[in-house]
Amino acid sequence: MTNADPSSSVEGIRVAVRVRPFLPQELGSSSCVDVNGPANQISIGHSDKSSRNLTENGGRGKPKKSFTFDHALSGSTPQHAVYDSCVSALVASCLEGYNATALAYGQTGAGKSYTILGPSAASAVGIDDEVSREVGIIPRALGDLFAALEKSKASSAASESAASFDYNVKLQFLELYGEEIRDLLAATRVPGTKPAKLMIRDTKADCEVLGATSVHVKSAEDALLCLTRGMLRRVTGATAMNAESSRSHAIMTVLIEQTQHQDGGEKTVITSKFNFVDLAGSERAKRTGAKGTRLKEGIDINKGLLVLGNVISALAAIDPNKPKSGKFVPFRDSKLTRILRGSLGGNHKTLLFVCVSPSSKNLDESLNALRYANRAKNIKNAATKHVEDSGSAKLIAELKGQVGALAAELLRIRNGGDPTSGKAFSLDALQQLSKGHSAVVENG
């Protein structure tokens, strides 16, 4: 039994599919992906005129497979439109106290890092107007976060009341190389010393990485400098399919604490975090031409993504009407899935970007990515607002929750429900309320 929490909501993971433009080496290749933006639909398959399609199907065109998502973005969609349509609402929710996650998945060279960061790590600091138009969702989100926080601070300072507003923002930046967690913001080590060991600690509906460096940042510019510094440490390497292939999964976390001091010494504290996850791309050794260390890296990447796929499949199979049905979810099979526990079936609002290639040469990989995304959209998260009130403000929030639950109970009975079968309030709880005491509300 817990206090009624009107700020908790169950909602599905939102999925955005982005089809990148053709690369120079793909010119002359036919397209296997069609984007219907208004309908948020993606169709994939060989075109009717494709010689391979006609040969495999006795001269008849094979119908394309179609998928519907929350967002379907073509290769001509500019970076600002991707952010405005998909991410800006998530930033607003984070400022309200919800944890949020935006992660990018797809084949190597499909445009994940471009979507998350922009053309390169250097573009994160915004060299000029031309470059700033191409930056990804992280620089844009950081700009909006600090702009909103400064606006709240200025508004509070201009108020005639004694209330005040302050905020604190910290940054963490980790990479997962194989099964090793690396701190991209850690201070430079003295030669011969070992790096600090990072440990994952599971919490009720999320996790935290103990020992990770948290850098206090006062502006979007400070945050972007940290981002650029971390990106320069990230492991990348050239393969036959991608000249700047990410060889690790990268997780940047923005930790936000907002404090509103009220008249009379009371205060409200809002805590939230925003995870930005750039997953390394799935790859086939035969096509990437990887050997030696690059081959081992590719195997490790695929292992982690396989576990992630298993977790997504297990979560998608859970009946939302029976969330505690005992379905086993293999979060602990990989450090990646442990870190993403809050984002997948946890208490975050989550957006999954799935990036695909339009080239028919990559049809199998693109189709697998779309099937992956189609399963992920069935995952339900119980997003929770993290707001702590002190004094009478806390009591008022609790009473508002109880009044809302009572109103819902009354509506149920007036609509013909059984007065003795209510789930929100036991008879003892109703008796306590009738005497003017606070009561505890059962989770429905």
C-alpha positions as a Markdown table, in Angstrom:
| # | Residue | x | y | z |
|---|---|---|---|---|
| 1 | Met | 0.0 | 0.0 | 0.0 |
| 2 | Thr | 1.3 | 3.4 | -1.0 |
| 3 | Asn | 0.1 | 7.0 | -1.0 |
| 4 | Ala | -1.9 | 7.7 | -4.2 |
| 5 | Asp | 0.5 | 8.9 | -6.9 |
| 6 | Pro | -1.4 | 10.8 | -9.6 |
| 7 | Ser | 2.0 | 11.6 | -11.3 |
| 8 | Ser | 2.6 | 8.0 | -12.3 |
| 9 | Ser | 1.5 | 6.9 | -15.7 |
| 10 | Val | 1.8 | 3.8 | -17.8 |
| 11 | Glu | 2.7 | 4.4 | -21.4 |
| 12 | Gly | 4.4 | 2.6 | -24.3 |
| 13 | Ile | 7.9 | 3.3 | -25.5 |
| 14 | Arg | 7.7 | 5.8 | -28.4 |
| 15 | Val | 9.5 | 4.7 | -31.6 |
| 16 | Ala | 10.9 | 6.9 | -34.3 |
| 17 | Val | 12.3 | 5.3 | -37.5 |
| 18 | Arg | 14.8 | 7.5 | -39.5 |
| 19 | Val | 15.9 | 6.6 | -43.0 |
| 20 | Arg | 19.2 | 8.1 | -43.8 |
| 21 | Pro | 20.0 | 9.4 | -47.3 |
| 22 | Phe | 22.1 | 7.4 | -49.8 |
| 23 | Leu | 25.8 | 7.5 | -49.2 |
| 24 | Pro | 28.2 | 8.2 | -52.1 |
| 25 | Gln | 29.3 | 4.6 | -52.3 |
| 26 | Glu | 25.7 | 3.5 | -52.6 |
| 27 | Leu | 24.9 | 5.6 | -55.6 |
| 28 | Gly | 23.3 | 3.4 | -58.3 |
| 29 | Ser | 21.8 | 1.1 | -55.7 |
| 30 | Ser | 18.0 | 0.8 | -55.7 |
| 31 | Ser | 15.9 | 1.9 | -52.8 |
| 32 | Cys | 14.2 | -0.7 | -50.6 |
| 33 | Val | 12.5 | 1.6 | -48.2 |
| 34 | Asp | 9.5 | 3.9 | -48.7 |
| 35 | Val | 8.5 | 6.5 | -46.0 |
| 36 | Asn | 4.9 | 7.7 | -45.6 |
| 37 | Gly | 5.5 | 10.6 | -43.2 |
| 38 | Pro | 1.8 | 11.7 | -42.6 |
| 39 | Ala | 0.8 | 8.1 | -41.8 |
| 40 | Asn | 4.0 | 7.4 | -39.8 |
| 41 | Gln | 4.4 | 4.3 | -41.9 |
| 42 | Ile | 7.6 | 2.5 | -43.3 |
| 43 | Ser | 7.4 | 0.0 | -46.1 |
| 44 | Ile | 10.4 | -2.2 | -47.0 |
| 45 | Gly | 11.1 | -4.7 | -49.7 |
| 46 | His | 12.6 | -4.9 | -53.2 |
| 47 | Ser | 10.8 | -2.8 | -55.7 |
| 48 | Asp | 8.6 | -4.5 | -58.3 |
| 49 | Lys | 11.2 | -3.7 | -61.0 |
| 50 | Ser | 14.0 | -5.3 | -59.0 |
| 51 | Ser | 15.6 | -8.2 | -61.0 |
| 52 | Arg | 16.2 | -10.1 | -57.8 |
| 53 | Asn | 12.6 | -9.7 | -56.7 |
| 54 | Leu | 11.2 | -10.8 | -60.1 |
| 55 | Thr | 13.6 | -13.8 | -60.3 |
| 56 | Glu | 12.8 | -15.0 | -56.7 |
| 57 | Asn | 9.0 | -14.7 | -57.3 |
| 58 | Gly | 8.5 | -16.1 | -60.7 |
| 59 | Gly | 8.2 | -12.8 | -62.5 |
| 60 | Arg | 5.8 | -11.4 | -59.9 |
| 61 | Gly | 6.6 | -8.6 | -57.5 |
| 62 | Lys | 6.6 | -9.5 | -53.8 |
| 63 | Pro | 4.5 | -7.2 | -51.7 |
| 64 | Lys | 6.5 | -5.0 | -49.3 |
| 65 | Lys | 6.2 | -5.3 | -45.6 |
| 66 | Ser | 4.7 | -2.3 | -43.8 |
| 67 | Phe | 5.2 | -1.0 | -40.3 |
| 68 | Thr | 3.6 | 1.8 | -38.4 |
| 69 | Phe | 5.5 | 3.8 | -35.7 |
| 70 | Asp | 5.1 | 7.0 | -33.7 |
| 71 | His | 7.3 | 8.8 | -36.2 |
| 72 | Ala | 8.5 | 8.0 | -39.7 |
| 73 | Leu | 11.3 | 10.3 | -40.9 |
| 74 | Ser | 12.7 | 10.3 | -44.4 |
| 75 | Gly | 16.3 | 11.1 | -45.4 |
| 76 | Ser | 15.3 | 14.7 | -46.2 |
| 77 | Thr | 14.1 | 15.4 | -42.7 |
| 78 | Pro | 16.4 | 18.1 | -41.2 |
| 79 | Gln | 17.9 | 17.8 | -37.8 |
| 80 | His | 15.8 | 20.5 | -36.2 |
| 81 | Ala | 12.6 | 18.8 | -37.4 |
| 82 | Val | 13.7 | 15.5 | -35.9 |
| 83 | Tyr | 14.3 | 17.2 | -32.6 |
| 84 | Asp | 11.1 | 19.3 | -32.6 |
| 85 | Ser | 8.8 | 16.4 | -33.5 |
| 86 | Cys | 10.4 | 13.7 | -31.4 |
| 87 | Val | 12.5 | 15.0 | -28.5 |
| 88 | Ser | 11.3 | 18.4 | -27.4 |
| 89 | Ala | 8.3 | 17.0 | -25.5 |
| 90 | Leu | 10.7 | 14.6 | -23.7 |
| 91 | Val | 12.8 | 17.5 | -22.6 |
| 92 | Ala | 9.7 | 19.2 | -21.2 |
| 93 | Ser | 8.7 | 16.0 | -19.3 |
| 94 | Cys | 12.2 | 15.8 | -17.8 |
| 95 | Leu | 11.9 | 19.3 | -16.5 |
| 96 | Glu | 8.6 | 18.3 | -14.8 |
| 97 | Gly | 10.4 | 15.6 | -12.9 |
| 98 | Tyr | 10.2 | 12.5 | -15.1 |
| 99 | Asn | 13.3 | 10.5 | -16.0 |
| 100 | Ala | 13.8 | 10.3 | -19.8 |
| 101 | Thr | 15.8 | 8.3 | -22.3 |
| 102 | Ala | 16.5 | 8.7 | -26.0 |
| 103 | Leu | 18.5 | 5.9 | -27.5 |
| 104 | Ala | 19.5 | 5.2 | -31.1 |
| 105 | Tyr | 19.7 | 1.7 | -32.6 |
| 106 | Gly | 20.6 | 0.4 | -36.1 |
| 107 | Gln | 23.1 | -1.2 | -38.4 |
| 108 | Thr | 26.6 | 0.2 | -38.5 |
| 109 | Gly | 26.7 | 3.3 | -40.7 |
| 110 | Ala | 22.9 | 3.8 | -40.5 |
| 111 | Gly | 23.1 | 7.3 | -39.0 |
| 112 | Lys | 22.8 | 6.8 | -35.2 |
| 113 | Ser | 25.7 | 9.0 | -34.1 |
| 114 | Tyr | 24.6 | 11.7 | -36.6 |
| 115 | Thr | 21.1 | 11.7 | -35.1 |
| 116 | Ile | 22.3 | 11.8 | -31.5 |
| 117 | Leu | 25.3 | 14.2 | -32.0 |
| 118 | Gly | 25.6 | 15.5 | -35.5 |
| 119 | Pro | 28.2 | 15.2 | -38.2 |
| 120 | Ser | 31.1 | 14.8 | -35.7 |
| 121 | Ala | 32.2 | 15.3 | -32.1 |
| 122 | Ala | 33.5 | 18.7 | -33.0 |
| 123 | Ser | 30.1 | 19.9 | -34.2 |
| 124 | Ala | 28.8 | 19.6 | -30.6 |
| 125 | Val | 30.3 | 22.9 | -29.7 |
| 126 | Gly | 28.7 | 24.7 | -32.6 |
| 127 | Ile | 31.6 | 26.2 | -34.7 |
| 128 | Asp | 29.4 | 28.4 | -36.9 |
| 129 | Asp | 25.8 | 28.8 | -38.1 |
| 130 | Glu | 26.3 | 26.2 | -40.9 |
| 131 | Val | 27.5 | 23.6 | -38.4 |
| 132 | Ser | 24.9 | 24.5 | -35.8 |
| 133 | Arg | 22.1 | 23.6 | -38.2 |
| 134 | Glu | 23.5 | 20.0 | -38.4 |
| 135 | Val | 23.9 | 19.3 | -34.6 |
| 136 | Gly | 22.0 | 16.4 | -33.2 |
| 137 | Ile | 19.5 | 16.0 | -30.4 |
| 138 | Ile | 22.0 | 16.2 | -27.5 |
| 139 | Pro | 23.3 | 19.7 | -28.2 |
| 140 | Arg | 19.7 | 20.9 | -28.9 |
| 141 | Ala | 18.3 | 19.2 | -25.8 |
| 142 | Leu | 21.0 | 20.7 | -23.6 |
| 143 | Gly | 20.3 | 24.2 | -25.0 |
| 144 | Asp | 16.6 | 23.8 | -24.3 |
| 145 | Leu | 17.2 | 22.4 | -20.8 |
| 146 | Phe | 19.4 | 25.3 | -19.7 |
| 147 | Ala | 17.2 | 27.9 | -21.4 |
| 148 | Ala | 14.1 | 26.7 | -19.5 |
| 149 | Leu | 16.0 | 26.5 | -16.1 |
| 150 | Glu | 17.4 | 30.0 | -16.6 |
| 151 | Lys | 13.9 | 31.3 | -17.5 |
| 152 | Ser | 12.5 | 29.8 | -14.3 |
| 153 | Lys | 15.3 | 31.3 | -12.2 |
| 154 | Ala | 14.8 | 34.8 | -13.8 |
| 155 | Ser | 11.0 | 34.6 | -13.3 |
| 156 | Ser | 11.4 | 33.7 | -9.7 |
| 157 | Ala | 13.9 | 36.6 | -9.2 |
| 158 | Ala | 11.5 | 39.0 | -10.8 |
| 159 | Ser | 8.7 | 38.0 | -8.5 |
| 160 | Glu | 7.7 | 40.2 | -5.5 |
| 161 | Ser | 7.2 | 37.1 | -3.2 |
| 162 | Ala | 9.9 | 35.6 | -1.0 |
| 163 | Ala | 10.0 | 32.5 | -3.1 |
| 164 | Ser | 13.2 | 31.6 | -5.0 |
| 165 | Phe | 14.3 | 29.0 | -7.5 |
| 166 | Asp | 17.7 | 27.4 | -8.0 |
| 167 | Tyr | 19.0 | 24.4 | -10.0 |
| 168 | Asn | 21.9 | 22.1 | -10.1 |
| 169 | Val | 23.0 | 20.1 | -13.3 |
| 170 | Lys | 25.6 | 17.4 | -13.4 |
| 171 | Leu | 26.9 | 15.3 | -16.3 |
| 172 | Gln | 28.0 | 11.7 | -16.5 |
| 173 | Phe | 29.5 | 10.1 | -19.7 |
| 174 | Leu | 30.2 | 6.4 | -19.9 |
| 175 | Glu | 31.1 | 3.9 | -22.6 |
| 176 | Leu | 30.5 | 0.2 | -22.6 |
| 177 | Tyr | 33.4 | -1.4 | -24.4 |
| 178 | Gly | 32.8 | -5.1 | -24.5 |
| 179 | Glu | 31.6 | -5.7 | -20.9 |
| 180 | Glu | 33.9 | -3.0 | -19.5 |
| 181 | Ile | 32.4 | 0.2 | -18.3 |
| 182 | Arg | 34.7 | 3.2 | -18.9 |
| 183 | Asp | 34.3 | 6.7 | -17.5 |
| 184 | Leu | 34.8 | 9.2 | -20.3 |
| 185 | Leu | 34.9 | 12.2 | -18.0 |
| 186 | Ala | 37.4 | 10.8 | -15.4 |
| 187 | Ala | 40.5 | 12.7 | -14.6 |
| 188 | Thr | 43.7 | 11.7 | -16.4 |
| 189 | Arg | 45.3 | 8.8 | -14.6 |
| 190 | Val | 48.9 | 8.8 | -13.4 |
| 191 | Pro | 50.8 | 6.3 | -15.5 |
| 192 | Gly | 50.9 | 2.9 | -14.0 |
| 193 | Thr | 47.8 | 3.3 | -11.9 |
| 194 | Lys | 44.5 | 1.4 | -12.5 |
| 195 | Pro | 41.3 | 3.2 | -13.3 |
| 196 | Ala | 38.6 | 3.3 | -10.6 |
| 197 | Lys | 36.3 | 0.3 | -10.8 |
| 198 | Leu | 32.7 | 1.2 | -11.7 |
| 199 | Met | 29.9 | -0.9 | -10.3 |
| 200 | Ile | 26.2 | -1.1 | -11.3 |
| 201 | Arg | 23.7 | -0.9 | -8.4 |
| 202 | Asp | 20.1 | -1.9 | -9.2 |
| 203 | Thr | 17.3 | 0.2 | -7.6 |
| 204 | Lys | 13.6 | -0.5 | -7.6 |
| 205 | Ala | 12.9 | 0.5 | -11.2 |
| 206 | Asp | 16.2 | 1.8 | -12.4 |
| 207 | Cys | 20.0 | 1.6 | -11.7 |
| 208 | Glu | 23.0 | 3.7 | -11.0 |
| 209 | Val | 26.7 | 3.4 | -11.8 |
| 210 | Leu | 28.7 | 3.8 | -8.6 |
| 211 | Gly | 32.0 | 5.6 | -9.0 |
| 212 | Ala | 31.1 | 7.4 | -12.2 |
| 213 | Thr | 32.4 | 11.0 | -12.4 |
| 214 | Ser | 29.7 | 13.6 | -12.1 |
| 215 | Val | 30.8 | 17.0 | -13.6 |
| 216 | His | 28.9 | 20.1 | -12.4 |
| 217 | Val | 27.9 | 22.2 | -15.4 |
| 218 | Lys | 26.5 | 25.8 | -15.3 |
| 219 | Ser | 25.5 | 26.2 | -18.9 |
| 220 | Ala | 24.9 | 24.4 | -22.2 |
| 221 | Glu | 28.3 | 25.5 | -23.4 |
| 222 | Asp | 30.0 | 23.8 | -20.3 |
| 223 | Ala | 28.0 | 20.6 | -21.0 |
| 224 | Leu | 28.9 | 20.6 | -24.7 |
| 225 | Leu | 32.6 | 20.9 | -23.8 |
| 226 | Cys | 32.3 | 17.9 | -21.5 |
| 227 | Leu | 30.5 | 16.0 | -24.3 |
| 228 | Thr | 33.3 | 16.8 | -26.8 |
| 229 | Arg | 36.0 | 15.9 | -24.3 |
| 230 | Gly | 34.3 | 12.5 | -23.7 |
| 231 | Met | 33.8 | 11.8 | -27.4 |
| 232 | Leu | 37.5 | 12.3 | -28.0 |
| 233 | Arg | 38.1 | 9.4 | -25.6 |
| 234 | Arg | 35.5 | 7.1 | -27.1 |
| 235 | Val | 36.7 | 4.1 | -29.0 |
| 236 | Thr | 36.1 | 4.3 | -32.7 |
| 237 | Gly | 37.7 | 2.6 | -35.7 |
| 238 | Ala | 37.4 | 2.3 | -39.5 |
| 239 | Thr | 35.6 | -0.7 | -41.1 |
| 240 | Ala | 34.7 | -1.4 | -44.7 |
| 241 | Met | 31.2 | -0.1 | -44.0 |
| 242 | Asn | 31.9 | 2.9 | -41.8 |
| 243 | Ala | 35.1 | 5.1 | -41.6 |
| 244 | Glu | 34.2 | 6.3 | -38.1 |
| 245 | Ser | 32.5 | 3.2 | -36.6 |
| 246 | Ser | 31.7 | 3.4 | -32.9 |
| 247 | Arg | 33.2 | 0.4 | -31.2 |
| 248 | Ser | 31.4 | 0.9 | -27.9 |
| 249 | His | 28.0 | 1.9 | -26.6 |
| 250 | Ala | 28.0 | 5.4 | -25.2 |
| 251 | Ile | 25.6 | 6.7 | -22.4 |
| 252 | Met | 25.5 | 10.3 | -21.5 |
| 253 | Thr | 23.4 | 11.2 | -18.5 |
| 254 | Val | 22.2 | 14.7 | -17.5 |
| 255 | Leu | 21.2 | 14.8 | -13.7 |
| 256 | Ile | 18.9 | 17.7 | -12.9 |
| 257 | Glu | 17.9 | 19.0 | -9.5 |
| 258 | Gln | 15.5 | 21.9 | -9.2 |
| 259 | Thr | 14.6 | 23.6 | -5.9 |
| 260 | Gln | 11.7 | 25.9 | -5.4 |
| 261 | His | 11.8 | 27.7 | -2.0 |
| 262 | Gln | 8.4 | 28.8 | -0.8 |
| 263 | Asp | 7.2 | 31.4 | 1.6 |
| 264 | Gly | 7.5 | 30.1 | 5.2 |
| 265 | Gly | 10.6 | 28.1 | 4.6 |
| 266 | Glu | 9.0 | 25.2 | 2.8 |
| 267 | Lys | 10.5 | 23.9 | -0.4 |
| 268 | Thr | 9.8 | 21.6 | -3.4 |
| 269 | Val | 12.6 | 19.6 | -4.9 |
| 270 | Ile | 12.3 | 18.1 | -8.4 |
| 271 | Thr | 14.9 | 15.5 | -9.4 |
| 272 | Ser | 15.2 | 13.9 | -12.8 |
| 273 | Lys | 17.7 | 12.6 | -15.3 |
| 274 | Phe | 17.9 | 12.3 | -19.1 |
| 275 | Asn | 19.9 | 9.4 | -20.7 |
| 276 | Phe | 21.2 | 9.8 | -24.2 |
| 277 | Val | 22.3 | 6.5 | -25.6 |
| 278 | Asp | 24.3 | 5.9 | -28.8 |
| 279 | Leu | 24.4 | 2.2 | -29.3 |
| 280 | Ala | 27.2 | 0.7 | -31.4 |
| 281 | Gly | 25.9 | -0.6 | -34.7 |
| 282 | Ser | 25.1 | -4.2 | -35.4 |
| 283 | Glu | 27.5 | -5.6 | -38.1 |
| 284 | Arg | 28.4 | -8.6 | -40.1 |
| 285 | Ala | 32.1 | -9.5 | -40.2 |
| 286 | Lys | 31.9 | -10.6 | -43.8 |
| 287 | Arg | 30.7 | -7.1 | -44.9 |
| 288 | Thr | 32.8 | -5.0 | -42.6 |
| 289 | Gly | 36.0 | -6.8 | -43.4 |
| 290 | Ala | 36.9 | -6.7 | -39.7 |
| 291 | Lys | 39.9 | -8.6 | -38.5 |
| 292 | Gly | 41.8 | -9.0 | -35.3 |
| 293 | Thr | 40.8 | -6.4 | -32.7 |
| 294 | Arg | 38.0 | -5.0 | -34.9 |
| 295 | Leu | 36.5 | -8.5 | -35.3 |
| 296 | Lys | 36.5 | -9.1 | -31.6 |
| 297 | Glu | 34.9 | -5.7 | -31.0 |
| 298 | Gly | 32.2 | -6.5 | -33.6 |
| 299 | Ile | 31.5 | -9.9 | -31.8 |
| 300 | Asp | 31.2 | -8.1 | -28.4 |
| 301 | Ile | 28.9 | -5.5 | -29.9 |
| 302 | Asn | 26.6 | -8.1 | -31.4 |
| 303 | Lys | 26.5 | -10.1 | -28.2 |
| 304 | Gly | 25.3 | -7.0 | -26.2 |
| 305 | Leu | 22.7 | -6.2 | -28.9 |
| 306 | Leu | 21.5 | -9.8 | -28.9 |
| 307 | Val | 20.9 | -9.6 | -25.1 |
| 308 | Leu | 19.1 | -6.3 | -25.6 |
| 309 | Gly | 16.9 | -7.9 | -28.3 |
| 310 | Asn | 16.1 | -10.7 | -25.9 |
| 311 | Val | 15.1 | -8.2 | -23.2 |
| 312 | Ile | 12.9 | -6.2 | -25.6 |
| 313 | Ser | 11.2 | -9.4 | -26.7 |
| 314 | Ala | 10.6 | -10.5 | -23.2 |
| 315 | Leu | 9.2 | -7.1 | -22.1 |
| 316 | Ala | 7.0 | -6.9 | -25.2 |
| 317 | Ala | 5.5 | -10.2 | -24.5 |
| 318 | Ile | 4.3 | -9.2 | -21.0 |
| 319 | Asp | 0.5 | -8.7 | -20.8 |
| 320 | Pro | -0.1 | -5.1 | -19.6 |
| 321 | Asn | -3.2 | -6.4 | -17.7 |
| 322 | Lys | -0.9 | -8.8 | -15.8 |
| 323 | Pro | 2.4 | -6.9 | -15.3 |
| 324 | Lys | 3.5 | -9.2 | -12.5 |
| 325 | Ser | 2.8 | -12.4 | -14.3 |
| 326 | Gly | 6.3 | -13.7 | -13.5 |
| 327 | Lys | 7.7 | -13.4 | -17.0 |
| 328 | Phe | 11.5 | -13.6 | -16.8 |
| 329 | Val | 13.4 | -10.7 | -18.3 |
| 330 | Pro | 17.2 | -11.3 | -18.7 |
| 331 | Phe | 18.4 | -7.9 | -17.7 |
| 332 | Arg | 21.4 | -9.3 | -15.8 |
| 333 | Asp | 22.8 | -11.1 | -18.9 |
| 334 | Ser | 24.6 | -7.9 | -20.0 |
| 335 | Lys | 25.8 | -4.7 | -18.4 |
| 336 | Leu | 24.1 | -2.7 | -21.2 |
| 337 | Thr | 20.7 | -4.1 | -20.3 |
| 338 | Arg | 21.3 | -3.5 | -16.6 |
| 339 | Ile | 22.1 | 0.1 | -17.3 |
| 340 | Leu | 19.0 | 0.5 | -19.5 |
| 341 | Arg | 16.7 | -1.2 | -16.9 |
| 342 | Gly | 14.9 | 2.1 | -16.1 |
| 343 | Ser | 14.5 | 2.9 | -19.8 |
| 344 | Leu | 13.0 | -0.5 | -20.8 |
| 345 | Gly | 10.0 | -1.4 | -18.7 |
| 346 | Gly | 11.1 | 0.9 | -15.9 |
| 347 | Asn | 10.1 | 4.4 | -14.7 |
| 348 | His | 11.4 | 6.5 | -17.7 |
| 349 | Lys | 9.7 | 8.1 | -20.6 |
| 350 | Thr | 11.6 | 6.5 | -23.5 |
| 351 | Leu | 12.1 | 7.3 | -27.1 |
| 352 | Leu | 13.8 | 4.8 | -29.4 |
| 353 | Phe | 15.4 | 6.0 | -32.6 |
| 354 | Val | 15.8 | 3.2 | -35.1 |
| 355 | Cys | 18.1 | 4.3 | -38.0 |
| 356 | Val | 18.0 | 2.3 | -41.3 |
| 357 | Ser | 19.7 | 2.4 | -44.7 |
| 358 | Pro | 17.6 | 2.9 | -47.8 |
| 359 | Ser | 19.9 | 0.8 | -50.0 |
| 360 | Ser | 18.7 | -2.6 | -51.2 |
| 361 | Lys | 22.2 | -3.9 | -50.4 |
| 362 | Asn | 21.2 | -3.5 | -46.7 |
| 363 | Leu | 17.7 | -4.8 | -47.0 |
| 364 | Asp | 18.1 | -7.7 | -44.6 |
| 365 | Glu | 19.7 | -5.5 | -41.9 |
| 366 | Ser | 17.1 | -2.8 | -42.3 |
| 367 | Leu | 14.2 | -5.3 | -42.1 |
| 368 | Asn | 15.7 | -6.8 | -38.9 |
| 369 | Ala | 16.0 | -3.3 | -37.4 |
| 370 | Leu | 12.3 | -2.5 | -38.2 |
| 371 | Arg | 11.1 | -5.8 | -36.7 |
| 372 | Tyr | 13.2 | -4.9 | -33.6 |
| 373 | Ala | 11.5 | -1.5 | -33.4 |
| 374 | Asn | 8.1 | -3.1 | -33.9 |
| 375 | Arg | 8.6 | -5.3 | -30.9 |
| 376 | Ala | 9.9 | -2.4 | -28.8 |
| 377 | Lys | 6.8 | -0.3 | -29.2 |
| 378 | Asn | 4.8 | -2.9 | -27.2 |
| 379 | Ile | 6.9 | -2.3 | -24.1 |
| 380 | Lys | 5.1 | -0.4 | -21.3 |
| 381 | Asn | 6.9 | 1.9 | -18.9 |
| 382 | Ala | 5.5 | 3.2 | -15.6 |
| 383 | Ala | 6.9 | 6.8 | -15.8 |
| 384 | Thr | 7.0 | 8.5 | -12.4 |
| 385 | Lys | 7.4 | 12.1 | -11.5 |
| 386 | His | 10.1 | 12.7 | -8.9 |
| 387 | Val | 8.8 | 15.6 | -6.8 |
| 388 | Glu | 9.5 | 16.0 | -3.0 |
| 389 | Asp | 7.5 | 18.5 | -1.0 |
| 390 | Ser | 8.2 | 19.6 | 2.6 |
| 391 | Gly | 5.7 | 20.7 | 5.3 |
| 392 | Ser | 2.2 | 21.6 | 4.2 |
| 393 | Ala | 3.0 | 21.3 | 0.5 |
| 394 | Lys | 3.6 | 17.6 | 1.0 |
| 395 | Leu | 0.3 | 17.2 | 2.8 |
| 396 | Ile | -1.6 | 19.1 | 0.1 |
| 397 | Ala | -0.1 | 16.9 | -2.6 |
| 398 | Glu | -1.2 | 13.8 | -0.7 |
| 399 | Leu | -4.7 | 15.1 | -0.1 |
| 400 | Lys | -5.0 | 16.0 | -3.8 |
| 401 | Gly | -4.1 | 12.4 | -4.7 |
| 402 | Gln | -6.7 | 11.1 | -2.2 |
| 403 | Val | -9.4 | 13.4 | -3.5 |
| 404 | Gly | -8.7 | 12.3 | -7.0 |
| 405 | Ala | -8.9 | 8.6 | -6.1 |
| 406 | Leu | -12.2 | 9.3 | -4.1 |
| 407 | Ala | -13.7 | 11.0 | -7.1 |
| 408 | Ala | -12.8 | 8.1 | -9.4 |
| 409 | Glu | -14.4 | 5.7 | -6.9 |
| 410 | Leu | -17.5 | 7.8 | -6.7 |
| 411 | Leu | -17.8 | 7.9 | -10.5 |
| 412 | Arg | -17.4 | 4.2 | -10.7 |
| 413 | Ile | -20.2 | 3.6 | -8.2 |
| 414 | Arg | -22.5 | 6.1 | -9.9 |
| 415 | Asn | -21.9 | 4.3 | -13.2 |
| 416 | Gly | -23.3 | 1.1 | -11.7 |
| 417 | Gly | -20.2 | -0.4 | -10.1 |
| 418 | Asp | -20.5 | -2.6 | -7.0 |
| 419 | Pro | -20.1 | -0.4 | -3.9 |
| 420 | Thr | -18.4 | -3.3 | -2.0 |
| 421 | Ser | -15.8 | -4.1 | -4.7 |
| 422 | Gly | -13.7 | -0.9 | -4.8 |
| 423 | Lys | -10.0 | -1.5 | -5.2 |
| 424 | Ala | -8.6 | 2.0 | -4.3 |
| 425 | Phe | -10.0 | 2.1 | -0.8 |
| 426 | Ser | -10.5 | -0.5 | 1.9 |
| 427 | Leu | -13.4 | -0.1 | 4.4 |
| 428 | Asp | -10.8 | 0.8 | 7.1 |
| 429 | Ala | -9.4 | 3.5 | 4.8 |
| 430 | Leu | -12.8 | 5.0 | 4.2 |
| 431 | Gln | -13.6 | 5.0 | 7.9 |
| 432 | Gln | -10.3 | 6.8 | 8.5 |
| 433 | Leu | -11.1 | 9.4 | 5.9 |
| 434 | Ser | -14.7 | 9.9 | 7.3 |
| 435 | Lys | -13.0 | 10.9 | 10.6 |
| 436 | Gly | -10.8 | 13.4 | 9.0 |
| 437 | His | -7.6 | 11.3 | 9.1 |
| 438 | Ser | -5.2 | 10.7 | 6.2 |
| 439 | Ala | -5.6 | 7.3 | 4.6 |
| 440 | Val | -3.5 | 5.0 | 2.5 |
| 441 | Val | -4.6 | 4.2 | -1.0 |
| 442 | Glu | -4.0 | 0.8 | -2.5 |
| 443 | Asn | -2.4 | 0.5 | -6.0 |
| 444 | Gly | -5.0 | -0.6 | -8.5 |
